[in-house]
Amino acid sequence: MRALDLDHRGGTVFEFGDDWTVLAVDDRSEKPLLAMRRVGKGHIVIGARGLFGQKPDASDPINNSWVGPLLTELAEAKPIDPKKPHRRTWVEHAREIGPLTLEYHDGTEPFADAIYEVYTEVRPHLEVITGCEPSPGMVKSLLVLPTGGGGFSSGARIAIGAWWGNYPEKRYPMVELIAHEAGHSWVLPHAEPLWNEPIATYLGIQVGRRMGMAQADETLGRQIAKGRRHDPDYDAIDPLSEGAPRDVIWGKSYYVFEELRRLYGEDFMAKYFAAKRRLITKNRPSYSMDDCVAVWSVALDTDLFPWFRSLAFDVDRDRTDIELNQG
Ligand SMILES: [Zn+2]
């Protein structure tokens, strides 16, 4: 058995009976992270998502050195013909609704229409907040996942866990999640450095606010307060630095957006999206934080580098090719 140092970010812990073998536990809490048992001729393995890295494209395959061989070993009894194509298991149902394909399983059918309804409520707010439509070719299908564990966006497809945040009893988490995943499709072809996740949730919070949901402000306030425990005035820790606490990265991101909203008005995000769509085109090789602050500066017609530096961001206008004065 392995002991790994892996943050349990909330969630519940599976209780394994005697017929399970626990393969890895958390170093501190000793909660199980990976377990297996025999089923018929094969095995079933259950593991925490974080064991396999954080990035959806598996570009950070942590633990692969032992998880890879383990999975190969467990699958040994299973006949595999490499000449046959991999058998895909996809959703049972797909239905065209308006501009979207709605995809769902038998088990998620009761939720599919309701989740699509929420999407249709959320989308116009996103268009007002960002002042634009999703990037071309994006958000073409909505996949309802048989899980409560969140969602994902591949750009063209957004996927939403049917029971996220105790839906349908609670609505705000679902509104925030749908706006978050759709938001990932709004920012392409170049996602924000550092802010890929915070900006998506911030869009969700803004949608929740516009829908009059009190939890939106609560979520925002809670995260800003958490970050202040590490950086009380938000002027000390560079969120881009190695080891910057996660709560600072998130809290300071929200703080920045809220300050920009307070100083430049409700359409600050729409101005940013307009400038970004114009300046950051598909053929650009990358999008750095220096580029990002330059885009904000153009959008709001102010050199924002000194302001970001006052908040301890290591950004430099000499490291971007984007001209601040576009006039
Ligand atoms: Zn996300």
Coordinates of N, CA and C and ligand atoms in Angstrom, one line a residue, residues 180-181 184 197 200, ligand 1:
H180 N -19.7 28.3 -15.9 CA -18.2 28.0 -15.8 C -17.8 27.2 -17.0
E181 N -18.5 26.1 -17.3 CA -18.0 25.2 -18.4 C -18.2 26.0 -19.8
H184 N -15.4 28.4 -20.4 CA -14.2 27.9 -21.0 C -14.3 28.0 -22.5
E197 N -9.3 28.8 -14.7 CA -10.4 28.3 -13.8 C -11.1 29.5 -13.1
A200 N -13.5 31.5 -15.3 CA -14.7 30.7 -15.6 C -15.7 30.7 -14.5
Ligands
ZN1 ZN -13.1 24.6 -15.4

